[in-house]
Short mmCIF file of C-alpha atoms in Angstrom, two decimals:
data_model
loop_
_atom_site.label_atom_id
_atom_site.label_comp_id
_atom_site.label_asym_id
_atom_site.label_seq_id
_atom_site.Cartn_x
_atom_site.Cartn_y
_atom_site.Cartn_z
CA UNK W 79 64.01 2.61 102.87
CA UNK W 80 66.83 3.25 104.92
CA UNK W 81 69.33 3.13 101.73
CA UNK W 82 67.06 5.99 100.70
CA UNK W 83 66.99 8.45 103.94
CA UNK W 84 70.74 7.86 103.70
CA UNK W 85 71.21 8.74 100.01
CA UNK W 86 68.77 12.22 100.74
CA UNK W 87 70.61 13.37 103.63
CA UNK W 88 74.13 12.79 101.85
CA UNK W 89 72.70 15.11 99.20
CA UNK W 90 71.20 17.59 101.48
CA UNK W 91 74.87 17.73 102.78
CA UNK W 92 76.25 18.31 99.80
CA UNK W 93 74.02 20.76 98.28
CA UNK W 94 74.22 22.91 101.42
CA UNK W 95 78.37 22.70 101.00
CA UNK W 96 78.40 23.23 97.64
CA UNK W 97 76.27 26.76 98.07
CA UNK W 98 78.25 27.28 101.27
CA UNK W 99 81.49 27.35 98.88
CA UNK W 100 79.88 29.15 96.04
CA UNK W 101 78.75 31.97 98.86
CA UNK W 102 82.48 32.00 100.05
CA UNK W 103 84.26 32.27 96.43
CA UNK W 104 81.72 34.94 95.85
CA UNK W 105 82.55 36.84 98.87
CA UNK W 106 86.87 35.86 98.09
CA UNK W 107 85.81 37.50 94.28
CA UNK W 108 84.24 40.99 95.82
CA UNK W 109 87.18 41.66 98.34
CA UNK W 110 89.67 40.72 95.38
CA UNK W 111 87.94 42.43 92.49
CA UNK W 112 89.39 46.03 93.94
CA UNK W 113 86.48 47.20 94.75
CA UNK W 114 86.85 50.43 97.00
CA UNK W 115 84.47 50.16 100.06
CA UNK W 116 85.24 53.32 101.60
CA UNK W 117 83.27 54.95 99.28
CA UNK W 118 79.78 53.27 99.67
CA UNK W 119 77.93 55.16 101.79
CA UNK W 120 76.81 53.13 105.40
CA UNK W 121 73.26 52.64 105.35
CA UNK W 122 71.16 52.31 108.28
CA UNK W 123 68.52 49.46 108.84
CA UNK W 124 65.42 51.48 107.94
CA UNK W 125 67.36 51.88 104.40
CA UNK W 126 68.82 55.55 104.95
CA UNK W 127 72.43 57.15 104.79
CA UNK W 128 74.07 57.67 107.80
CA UNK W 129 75.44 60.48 108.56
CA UNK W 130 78.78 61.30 109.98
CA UNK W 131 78.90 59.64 113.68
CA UNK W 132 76.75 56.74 112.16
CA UNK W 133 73.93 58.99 112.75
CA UNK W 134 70.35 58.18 111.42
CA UNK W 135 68.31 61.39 111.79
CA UNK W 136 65.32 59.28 111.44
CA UNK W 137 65.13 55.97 113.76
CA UNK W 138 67.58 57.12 116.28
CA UNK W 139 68.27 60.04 118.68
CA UNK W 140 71.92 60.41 120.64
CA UNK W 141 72.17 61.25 124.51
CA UNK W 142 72.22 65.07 125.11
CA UNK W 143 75.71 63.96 127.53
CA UNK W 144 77.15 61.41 126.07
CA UNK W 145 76.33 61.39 122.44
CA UNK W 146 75.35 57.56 122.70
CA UNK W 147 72.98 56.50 119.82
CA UNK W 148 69.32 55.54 121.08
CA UNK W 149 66.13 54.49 119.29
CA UNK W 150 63.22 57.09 119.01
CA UNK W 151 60.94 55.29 121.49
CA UNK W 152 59.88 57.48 123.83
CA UNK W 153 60.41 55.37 126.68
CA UNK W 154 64.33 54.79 125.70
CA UNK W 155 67.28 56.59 127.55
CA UNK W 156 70.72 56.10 127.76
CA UNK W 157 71.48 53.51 130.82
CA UNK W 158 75.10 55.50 131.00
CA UNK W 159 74.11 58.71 132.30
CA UNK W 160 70.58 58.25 132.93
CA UNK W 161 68.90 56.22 135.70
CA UNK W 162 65.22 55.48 136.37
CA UNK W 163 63.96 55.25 139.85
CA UNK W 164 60.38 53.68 140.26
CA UNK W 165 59.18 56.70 142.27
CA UNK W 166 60.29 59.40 141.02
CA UNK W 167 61.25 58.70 137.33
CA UNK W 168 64.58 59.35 134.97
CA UNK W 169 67.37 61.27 137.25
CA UNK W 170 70.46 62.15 135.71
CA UNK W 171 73.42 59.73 137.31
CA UNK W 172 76.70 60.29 135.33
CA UNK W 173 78.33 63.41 134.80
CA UNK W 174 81.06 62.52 131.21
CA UNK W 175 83.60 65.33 132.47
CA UNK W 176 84.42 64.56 136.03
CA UNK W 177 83.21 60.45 135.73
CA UNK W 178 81.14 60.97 139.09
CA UNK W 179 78.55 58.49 139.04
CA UNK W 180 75.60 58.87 141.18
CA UNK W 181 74.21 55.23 142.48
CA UNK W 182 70.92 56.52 144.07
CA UNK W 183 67.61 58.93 143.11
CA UNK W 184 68.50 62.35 144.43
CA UNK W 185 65.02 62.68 145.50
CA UNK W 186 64.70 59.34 147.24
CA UNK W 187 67.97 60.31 149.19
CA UNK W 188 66.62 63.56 150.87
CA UNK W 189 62.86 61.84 152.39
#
C-alpha cells in the first residue's frame, strides 16, 4: 500500500511539471511569435477598455486632487488627500501643489 501512495504522488509530481513546462513553452512561443502587444487594448476587470490614464469610466472614479483611481463605492476616498475624522467626517488633508499635509480635523482643532 505504501508502494502505491508512493507511485501516485510521483505521478502527481510529474503531471503537475509536465503542464507547468507546457504553460511556460506556451508563454516562451507568444513573446517569440512577434506578436505586437502594444496594440491590444488594456482591459479592465469588469471586461471594459480602458481609457487613456487606465481609466474605467464604469467601476472606478479618480480623486478630484490627485487624479488617483478609486472604486465607485460610495464610502471610498482617496487616503492621500482625504482624511476621515469620526466626528466630523471626510476633511480635505493634502494640498498636491504646495505638499502641505494637514495631520488633524480642522473642525476638531478650533472646539
Amino acid at each position: 500500500m505504501t508502494s502505491k501512495t508512493t507511485t501516485t504522488t510521483k505521478t502527481a509530481s510529474t503531471t503537475n511539471t509536465t503542464t507547468y513546462m507546457i504553460q511556460m513553452d506556451s508563454c516562451r512561443r507568444s513573446f517569440t511569435s512577434g506578436e505586437d502587444y502594444a496594440n491590444i487594448p488594456a482591459v479592465c476587470e469588469c471586461g471594459r477598455t480602458l481609457t487613456a490614464g487606465w481609466q474605467c469610466n464604469f467601476c472606478r472614479k479618480n480623486c478630484s486632487y490627485c487624479h488617483r483611481a478609486l472604486t465607485t463605492h460610495p464610502e471610498d476616498f482617496c487616503d492621500r488627500c482625504f482624511r476621515l475624522c469620526k466626528f466630523h467626517g471626510l476633511y480635505h488633508c493634502y494640498d498636491v501643489k504646495t505638499g502641505y499635509r494637514r495631520d488633524h480635523c480642522p473642525s476638531c482643532q478650533i472646539h
